[in-house]
Amino acid sequence: MKIAIVCYPTFGGSGVVATELGIALAERGHEVHFITYKQPVRLDLLSNNIHFHEVNVPDYPLFKYQPYELALSSKLVDTVRHFGIEVLHVHYAIPHAYAGYMAKKMLQEEGIFIPMITTLHGTDITLVGKHPFYKPAVTFSINKSDIVTSVSENLKQSTNEIFDVEKEIEVIPNFIDKKKYSSGYTDCQRSLMANDNEKIVTHISNFRKVKRIPDVVNVFHRIQEKIPAKLIMVGEGPEKEGAEQQCERLGIKDKVVFLGNSNEIDRILCFSDLFLLPSETESFGLAALEAMINKVPVVSSNAGGIPEVNKHGVTGFLSDIGNTAEMATNAIKILENDTNLEQFKDEAFKWALQFDILNILPMYEEVYDKAYKSRFKNSY
Ligand code: GMT
């Protein structure tokens, strides 16, 4: 099938999911066209089956805000016409579903019927999308999509609560590619990060408020009082500077490494003993799943869809948002005993396997097929 994927090209979870999905679809023989404003960060390889089309928004002094949706919908129209795209898959409702619907209507005028699948990722619903500035447009775009999918049961429920949704949302969970991890890194250089007696605790995110970065530092502060440990903070974002200051205030600066954004999180996770994810809200928690497939147990909040990924007492532990004392106690429970730690690592890996792309990809293919077959029926 010829599939166009619209996503954010950055380190955010939705962009990562969209990119990995496109790469896997191309490996299965589909022709995949990424349409976005920059080559997606995890897309380092273009091939016969993988194409990238850049959306350019020309600067014009009259515009205070450059009209990205307009440029995107025009690019979609051109790409669908030129390459005979059969299905349009947009990740993240704002503004992709809106621009996608405009493209669909423009193409319809020419007798081209292109079905649109919208995948909801989380913040497009729970944070940004429900704002009154956007809500009518987001509701419209969801209802005008041919098929809507969400990455967890919890996000489906929140979407139905927040918006007046007229159609059934299909849940297709996020995924990981098991075969990338089956051999493991032979050059897992733990000694570069910590001494032999130290445990390595990791956090990876976009350092936004919703990730509760001060909680990450607080939990680690309590852990290192009981167990020799290092904290590795991976990512960039507005809360990073505050976290650096917090570490300095708490006197743990020399035990915390800030690595910035990384394209090699598996190399970092391969020597990690514990992953912290105390988020305020999280539709799924892809970072936790990536940790688990690398045999890293997770101590997290019980927000949103996280309990669908992290199993309490099995792959890690869940606590109420903000309960850093309990998170630290649970972390110590996992880390203080090597036999215990090994068991949590094994369980994390085993549980993560059910989210292997081989199980999830056919769900997307089925959705594409269904949308394509009903493209004339859904010509609203
Ligand atoms: O906040 C982030 O982690 C980025 C954000 C995004 O939109 O890219 O992530 C959301 O989508 C991910 C992929 O589906 C989910 O795993 C994250 O849980 C979700 N983030 C939130 O809901 C806060």
Short mmCIF file of C-alpha atoms and ligand atoms in Angstrom, two decimals:
data_model
loop_
_atom_site.label_atom_id
_atom_site.label_comp_id
_atom_site.label_asym_id
_atom_site.label_seq_id
_atom_site.Cartn_x
_atom_site.Cartn_y
_atom_site.Cartn_z
CA MET A 1 0.00 0.00 0.00
CA LYS A 2 1.11 3.61 -0.49
CA ILE A 3 0.89 5.31 2.89
CA ALA A 4 1.56 8.93 3.81
CA ILE A 5 2.55 9.53 7.44
CA VAL A 6 2.30 12.98 8.98
CA CYS A 7 4.04 13.49 12.32
CA TYR A 8 6.23 15.74 14.43
CA PRO A 9 9.84 14.98 13.51
CA THR A 10 11.27 15.64 16.97
CA PHE A 11 12.28 13.49 19.94
CA GLY A 12 8.68 13.43 21.29
CA GLY A 13 6.98 10.06 21.67
CA SER A 14 4.42 10.57 18.90
CA GLY A 15 7.15 11.30 16.35
CA VAL A 16 9.13 8.25 17.48
CA VAL A 17 6.08 5.96 17.18
CA ALA A 18 5.17 7.36 13.74
CA THR A 19 8.73 6.99 12.46
CA GLU A 20 9.25 3.45 13.77
CA LEU A 21 5.85 2.47 12.35
CA GLY A 22 6.76 3.86 8.93
CA ILE A 23 10.11 2.06 8.91
CA ALA A 24 8.43 -1.25 9.87
CA LEU A 25 5.72 -0.79 7.22
CA ALA A 26 8.40 -0.18 4.60
CA GLU A 27 10.18 -3.38 5.68
CA ARG A 28 6.90 -5.22 5.06
CA GLY A 29 6.87 -3.90 1.49
CA HIS A 30 4.61 -0.87 1.81
CA GLU A 31 5.65 2.42 0.22
CA VAL A 32 5.86 5.01 3.00
CA HIS A 33 5.98 8.78 2.57
CA PHE A 34 6.81 10.92 5.62
CA ILE A 35 5.48 14.44 5.37
CA THR A 36 6.74 16.87 7.99
CA TYR A 37 8.86 20.01 8.43
CA LYS A 38 12.17 18.20 9.11
CA GLN A 39 13.52 14.71 8.57
CA PRO A 40 12.33 12.70 11.62
CA VAL A 41 15.12 12.11 14.13
CA ARG A 42 14.88 8.33 14.07
CA LEU A 43 14.71 8.21 10.29
CA ASP A 44 18.35 7.90 9.34
CA LEU A 45 17.77 5.75 6.35
CA LEU A 46 15.81 6.54 3.22
CA SER A 47 15.24 3.78 0.68
CA ASN A 48 13.07 2.85 -2.29
CA ASN A 49 10.21 2.30 0.11
CA ILE A 50 10.81 5.28 2.40
CA HIS A 51 10.44 8.82 1.17
CA PHE A 52 10.59 12.10 3.01
CA HIS A 53 8.80 15.27 1.87
CA GLU A 54 9.66 18.47 3.67
CA VAL A 55 6.96 21.01 4.41
CA ASN A 56 8.32 24.53 3.92
CA VAL A 57 6.54 27.56 5.23
CA PRO A 58 7.86 30.61 3.43
CA ASP A 59 8.50 33.59 5.70
CA TYR A 60 6.28 36.52 4.83
CA PRO A 61 6.45 39.73 6.90
CA LEU A 62 2.65 40.19 6.90
CA PHE A 63 2.18 36.97 8.86
CA LYS A 64 2.70 37.25 12.57
CA TYR A 65 2.21 33.46 12.67
CA GLN A 66 3.33 31.38 9.71
CA PRO A 67 0.43 29.23 8.40
CA TYR A 68 1.91 25.73 8.80
CA GLU A 69 -1.44 23.91 8.40
CA LEU A 70 -1.95 25.57 5.04
CA ALA A 71 1.51 24.58 3.80
CA LEU A 72 1.04 21.05 5.15
CA SER A 73 -2.35 20.54 3.49
CA SER A 74 -0.96 21.82 0.17
CA LYS A 75 2.02 19.47 0.49
CA LEU A 76 -0.36 16.59 1.22
CA VAL A 77 -2.42 17.35 -1.86
CA ASP A 78 0.72 17.43 -4.05
CA THR A 79 2.14 14.23 -2.58
CA VAL A 80 -1.11 12.28 -2.86
CA ARG A 81 -1.52 13.38 -6.49
CA HIS A 82 2.09 12.77 -7.48
CA PHE A 83 2.69 9.41 -5.77
CA GLY A 84 -0.82 7.97 -5.82
CA ILE A 85 -1.00 7.72 -2.02
CA GLU A 86 -3.81 5.43 -0.92
CA VAL A 87 -4.02 6.12 2.81
CA LEU A 88 -3.20 9.14 4.96
CA HIS A 89 -2.12 8.46 8.54
CA VAL A 90 -1.77 11.51 10.75
CA HIS A 91 -0.15 11.30 14.19
CA TYR A 92 -1.17 13.91 16.76
CA ALA A 93 -4.46 15.69 16.20
CA ILE A 94 -3.15 19.25 16.27
CA PRO A 95 -2.87 20.50 13.58
CA HIS A 96 -2.28 17.34 11.54
CA ALA A 97 -5.82 15.97 11.52
CA TYR A 98 -7.13 19.43 10.67
CA ALA A 99 -4.69 19.87 7.77
CA GLY A 100 -5.34 16.29 6.65
CA TYR A 101 -9.07 16.90 6.44
CA MET A 102 -8.51 20.04 4.33
CA ALA A 103 -6.30 18.02 1.96
CA LYS A 104 -8.91 15.27 1.78
CA LYS A 105 -11.61 17.78 0.80
CA MET A 106 -9.40 19.48 -1.80
CA LEU A 107 -8.59 16.13 -3.38
CA GLN A 108 -12.23 15.11 -3.34
CA GLU A 109 -12.94 18.06 -5.64
CA GLU A 110 -10.68 16.32 -8.17
CA GLY A 111 -12.34 12.93 -7.71
CA ILE A 112 -9.57 11.55 -5.49
CA PHE A 113 -10.90 9.88 -2.36
CA ILE A 114 -8.23 9.50 0.29
CA PRO A 115 -9.11 8.01 3.68
CA MET A 116 -7.57 9.56 6.80
CA ILE A 117 -6.58 7.72 9.96
CA THR A 118 -5.86 9.88 12.99
CA THR A 119 -3.80 8.50 15.87
CA LEU A 120 -4.22 10.32 19.17
CA HIS A 121 -1.09 10.32 21.31
CA GLY A 122 -1.92 12.05 24.56
CA THR A 123 -1.01 15.69 24.94
CA ASP A 124 -3.04 16.47 21.79
CA ILE A 125 -6.05 15.49 23.94
CA THR A 126 -5.20 15.79 27.63
CA LEU A 127 -3.17 19.00 27.60
CA VAL A 128 -3.34 21.10 24.45
CA GLY A 129 -6.38 19.77 22.61
CA LYS A 130 -8.91 20.37 25.37
CA HIS A 131 -8.00 24.06 25.64
CA PRO A 132 -11.01 26.16 24.53
CA PHE A 133 -8.81 27.76 21.84
CA TYR A 134 -8.49 24.40 20.10
CA LYS A 135 -11.35 22.22 21.31
CA PRO A 136 -13.87 22.90 18.50
CA ALA A 137 -11.24 22.28 15.81
CA VAL A 138 -9.95 19.14 17.52
CA THR A 139 -13.50 17.76 17.97
CA PHE A 140 -14.21 18.46 14.30
CA SER A 141 -10.98 16.82 13.12
CA ILE A 142 -11.56 13.70 15.23
CA ASN A 143 -15.12 13.31 13.99
CA LYS A 144 -14.11 13.86 10.36
CA SER A 145 -11.32 11.26 10.46
CA ASP A 146 -12.27 8.00 8.77
CA ILE A 147 -10.74 6.00 11.60
CA VAL A 148 -9.46 7.22 14.96
CA THR A 149 -6.97 5.23 17.02
CA SER A 150 -5.56 5.90 20.46
CA VAL A 151 -2.42 4.49 22.04
CA SER A 152 -4.10 3.24 25.23
CA GLU A 153 -7.47 2.39 26.74
CA ASN A 154 -6.98 5.25 29.14
CA LEU A 155 -6.50 7.79 26.34
CA LYS A 156 -9.61 6.47 24.59
CA GLN A 157 -11.60 6.99 27.79
CA SER A 158 -10.20 10.52 28.32
CA THR A 159 -10.96 11.46 24.71
CA ASN A 160 -14.56 10.29 25.09
CA GLU A 161 -14.88 12.25 28.33
CA ILE A 162 -13.36 15.48 27.02
CA PHE A 163 -14.76 15.60 23.48
CA ASP A 164 -18.09 14.93 21.89
CA VAL A 165 -16.78 12.02 19.83
CA GLU A 166 -19.21 10.45 17.38
CA LYS A 167 -17.19 7.43 16.38
CA GLU A 168 -15.70 4.40 18.07
CA ILE A 169 -12.01 4.91 18.89
CA GLU A 170 -9.83 1.85 18.23
CA VAL A 171 -7.02 1.20 20.70
CA ILE A 172 -3.69 0.26 19.12
CA PRO A 173 -0.98 0.31 21.78
CA ASN A 174 2.49 1.69 21.20
CA PHE A 175 5.17 -0.83 20.37
CA ILE A 176 8.87 -1.67 20.32
CA ASP A 177 10.93 -3.75 17.93
CA LYS A 178 12.15 -6.81 19.82
CA LYS A 179 14.68 -7.83 17.21
CA LYS A 180 16.67 -4.65 17.81
CA TYR A 181 17.29 -5.78 21.37
CA SER A 182 17.64 -9.54 21.05
CA SER A 183 21.44 -9.48 20.75
CA GLY A 184 22.02 -6.74 23.33
CA TYR A 185 24.96 -4.36 23.18
CA THR A 186 28.27 -6.11 23.49
CA ASP A 187 29.94 -2.80 24.22
CA CYS A 188 27.63 -1.77 27.05
CA GLN A 189 30.04 0.63 28.72
CA ARG A 190 28.69 0.83 32.22
CA SER A 191 32.08 1.73 33.64
CA LEU A 192 32.00 5.09 31.83
CA MET A 193 29.01 6.12 33.92
CA ALA A 194 29.40 4.55 37.34
CA ASN A 195 31.66 2.61 39.66
CA ASP A 196 31.09 -1.13 40.02
CA ASN A 197 29.32 -0.75 43.36
CA GLU A 198 26.92 1.92 42.09
CA LYS A 199 23.44 1.34 40.65
CA ILE A 200 22.40 3.38 37.61
CA VAL A 201 19.04 5.13 37.66
CA THR A 202 17.80 6.72 34.41
CA HIS A 203 15.15 9.20 33.32
CA ILE A 204 14.42 10.07 29.68
CA SER A 205 11.93 12.72 28.61
CA ASN A 206 11.35 16.09 27.01
CA PHE A 207 11.76 17.78 30.43
CA ARG A 208 8.35 19.42 30.34
CA LYS A 209 6.33 20.25 33.48
CA VAL A 210 4.10 17.22 32.93
CA LYS A 211 7.11 14.93 33.54
CA ARG A 212 7.51 16.24 37.13
CA ILE A 213 11.29 16.51 36.85
CA PRO A 214 11.70 17.76 40.47
CA ASP A 215 10.15 14.42 41.56
CA VAL A 216 12.77 12.51 39.58
CA VAL A 217 15.53 14.36 41.43
CA ASN A 218 13.79 13.96 44.82
CA VAL A 219 13.32 10.23 44.37
CA PHE A 220 16.96 9.84 43.37
CA HIS A 221 18.07 11.99 46.31
CA ARG A 222 16.39 9.52 48.68
CA ILE A 223 17.73 6.47 46.82
CA GLN A 224 21.36 7.57 46.98
CA GLU A 225 21.08 8.13 50.73
CA LYS A 226 20.62 4.35 51.08
CA ILE A 227 22.34 2.87 48.01
CA PRO A 228 25.40 4.08 46.08
CA ALA A 229 23.93 5.27 42.78
CA LYS A 230 24.18 7.58 39.78
CA LEU A 231 21.32 9.32 37.98
CA ILE A 232 21.42 9.75 34.20
CA MET A 233 19.06 12.39 32.85
CA VAL A 234 18.50 12.17 29.09
CA GLY A 235 16.67 14.84 27.09
CA GLU A 236 16.22 18.57 26.73
CA GLY A 237 13.42 20.86 27.78
CA PRO A 238 12.28 23.76 29.92
CA GLU A 239 12.67 21.98 33.28
CA LYS A 240 16.27 20.93 32.75
CA GLU A 241 17.94 24.01 34.16
CA GLY A 242 15.80 23.90 37.32
CA ALA A 243 16.78 20.26 37.78
CA GLU A 244 20.47 21.12 37.54
CA GLN A 245 20.01 23.78 40.22
CA GLN A 246 18.01 21.37 42.38
CA CYS A 247 20.87 18.82 42.21
CA GLU A 248 23.32 21.51 43.25
CA ARG A 249 21.13 22.59 46.19
CA LEU A 250 20.75 18.99 47.34
CA GLY A 251 24.50 18.39 47.09
CA ILE A 252 24.17 15.56 44.57
CA LYS A 253 25.57 17.33 41.53
CA ASP A 254 28.47 14.90 41.17
CA LYS A 255 26.08 11.95 41.14
CA VAL A 256 23.87 13.22 38.32
CA VAL A 257 24.78 13.32 34.64
CA PHE A 258 22.72 15.37 32.18
CA LEU A 259 23.25 13.97 28.70
CA GLY A 260 20.91 16.07 26.55
CA ASN A 261 18.96 14.56 23.66
CA SER A 262 20.22 11.23 22.43
CA ASN A 263 19.55 9.03 19.46
CA GLU A 264 21.14 6.14 21.31
CA ILE A 265 18.89 5.61 24.26
CA ASP A 266 19.29 1.83 23.98
CA ARG A 267 22.99 2.22 24.66
CA ILE A 268 22.12 4.15 27.80
CA LEU A 269 19.35 1.81 28.88
CA CYS A 270 21.55 -1.26 28.42
CA PHE A 271 23.49 -0.35 31.57
CA SER A 272 20.59 1.12 33.56
CA ASP A 273 19.19 -0.64 36.63
CA LEU A 274 16.05 1.41 37.12
CA PHE A 275 13.90 3.86 35.15
CA LEU A 276 11.95 6.70 36.82
CA LEU A 277 8.74 8.10 35.30
CA PRO A 278 6.78 10.10 37.90
CA SER A 279 4.65 11.99 35.28
CA GLU A 280 1.56 14.03 36.05
CA THR A 281 -0.13 12.51 33.01
CA GLU A 282 1.02 10.03 30.40
CA SER A 283 -1.23 8.45 27.77
CA PHE A 284 1.06 5.43 27.46
CA GLY A 285 4.65 6.04 28.55
CA LEU A 286 6.67 4.86 25.58
CA ALA A 287 9.90 5.68 27.43
CA ALA A 288 8.94 3.16 30.12
CA LEU A 289 8.33 0.48 27.48
CA GLU A 290 11.70 1.23 25.87
CA ALA A 291 13.29 0.82 29.28
CA MET A 292 11.50 -2.48 29.89
CA ILE A 293 12.57 -4.06 26.60
CA ASN A 294 16.12 -3.19 27.69
CA LYS A 295 15.49 -5.14 30.94
CA VAL A 296 15.11 -2.05 33.08
CA PRO A 297 12.36 -2.10 35.76
CA VAL A 298 10.24 1.03 36.15
CA VAL A 299 9.20 3.07 39.19
CA SER A 300 6.47 5.41 38.04
CA SER A 301 3.32 7.28 38.89
CA ASN A 302 0.01 5.56 38.22
CA ALA A 303 -1.13 8.35 35.88
CA GLY A 304 -3.11 7.81 32.66
CA GLY A 305 -2.10 4.77 30.63
CA ILE A 306 1.09 3.96 32.58
CA PRO A 307 -0.58 1.03 34.44
CA GLU A 308 -1.26 -0.56 31.03
CA VAL A 309 2.52 -0.72 30.53
CA ASN A 310 4.16 -0.96 33.98
CA LYS A 311 2.75 -3.81 36.10
CA HIS A 312 2.76 -3.05 39.82
CA GLY A 313 4.98 -5.46 41.75
CA VAL A 314 6.02 -7.28 38.59
CA THR A 315 7.85 -4.98 36.18
CA GLY A 316 8.30 -2.22 38.75
CA PHE A 317 5.99 -0.23 41.00
CA LEU A 318 3.27 2.41 40.66
CA SER A 319 2.55 5.21 43.15
CA ASP A 320 0.18 8.14 43.31
CA ILE A 321 1.40 11.24 41.49
CA GLY A 322 3.80 13.19 43.71
CA ASN A 323 4.33 10.43 46.30
CA THR A 324 8.10 10.57 45.99
CA ALA A 325 8.69 8.96 49.39
CA GLU A 326 6.86 5.80 48.30
CA MET A 327 8.56 5.85 44.88
CA ALA A 328 11.96 5.97 46.61
CA THR A 329 11.02 3.13 49.00
CA ASN A 330 9.93 1.02 46.01
CA ALA A 331 13.08 1.88 44.07
CA ILE A 332 15.24 0.82 47.02
CA LYS A 333 13.22 -2.42 47.32
CA ILE A 334 14.18 -3.24 43.71
CA LEU A 335 17.79 -2.11 43.89
CA GLU A 336 18.99 -3.28 47.28
CA ASN A 337 19.01 -6.97 46.50
CA ASP A 338 20.60 -8.33 43.32
CA THR A 339 18.37 -11.40 43.09
CA ASN A 340 15.33 -9.18 43.38
CA LEU A 341 16.72 -6.79 40.79
CA GLU A 342 17.36 -9.64 38.33
CA GLN A 343 13.79 -10.87 38.74
CA PHE A 344 12.33 -7.41 38.07
CA LYS A 345 14.61 -7.04 35.04
CA ASP A 346 13.45 -10.37 33.60
CA GLU A 347 9.78 -9.61 34.21
CA ALA A 348 10.11 -6.13 32.66
CA PHE A 349 11.59 -7.67 29.52
CA LYS A 350 8.98 -10.46 29.34
CA TRP A 351 6.06 -8.07 29.76
CA ALA A 352 7.46 -5.68 27.14
CA LEU A 353 7.52 -8.47 24.55
CA GLN A 354 3.76 -8.41 24.13
CA PHE A 355 4.18 -4.90 22.67
CA ASP A 356 6.49 -6.19 19.96
CA ILE A 357 5.89 -4.55 16.63
CA LEU A 358 5.11 -7.94 15.07
CA ASN A 359 1.97 -8.03 17.21
CA ILE A 360 0.99 -4.40 16.68
CA LEU A 361 1.78 -3.74 13.01
CA PRO A 362 -1.01 -6.01 11.68
CA MET A 363 -3.51 -3.92 13.66
CA TYR A 364 -2.47 -0.82 11.72
CA GLU A 365 -2.50 -2.74 8.42
CA GLU A 366 -6.03 -3.90 9.17
CA VAL A 367 -7.12 -0.34 9.89
CA TYR A 368 -5.55 0.90 6.63
CA ASP A 369 -7.29 -1.81 4.70
CA LYS A 370 -10.65 -1.03 6.27
CA ALA A 371 -10.24 2.72 5.63
CA TYR A 372 -9.18 2.17 2.03
CA LYS A 373 -12.08 -0.15 1.26
CA SER A 374 -14.61 2.32 2.64
CA ARG A 375 -13.07 5.45 1.10
CA PHE A 376 -16.04 6.23 -1.15
CA LYS A 377 -18.57 5.66 1.63
CA ASN A 378 -16.83 8.10 3.95
CA SER A 379 -16.66 10.99 1.53
CA TYR A 380 -17.90 13.57 4.08
O1 GMT B 1 5.20 14.11 26.46
C1 GMT B 1 5.78 13.34 25.70
O2 GMT B 1 6.39 12.36 26.06
C2 GMT B 1 5.66 13.60 24.22
C3 GMT B 1 4.31 13.18 23.76
C4 GMT B 1 4.12 13.36 22.28
O3 GMT B 1 3.03 13.75 21.98
O4 GMT B 1 4.98 13.10 21.46
O5 GMT B 1 4.14 11.83 24.15
C5 GMT B 1 2.82 11.32 24.12
O6 GMT B 1 2.80 10.31 23.12
C6 GMT B 1 3.62 9.17 23.39
C7 GMT B 1 3.56 8.24 22.20
O7 GMT B 1 2.28 7.79 21.94
C8 GMT B 1 3.14 8.51 24.69
O8 GMT B 1 3.94 7.39 24.98
C9 GMT B 1 3.27 9.53 25.84
O9 GMT B 1 2.75 8.94 27.01
C10 GMT B 1 2.46 10.77 25.51
N1 GMT B 1 2.73 11.82 26.52
C11 GMT B 1 1.78 12.24 27.35
O10 GMT B 1 0.64 11.81 27.36
C12 GMT B 1 2.21 13.27 28.32
#
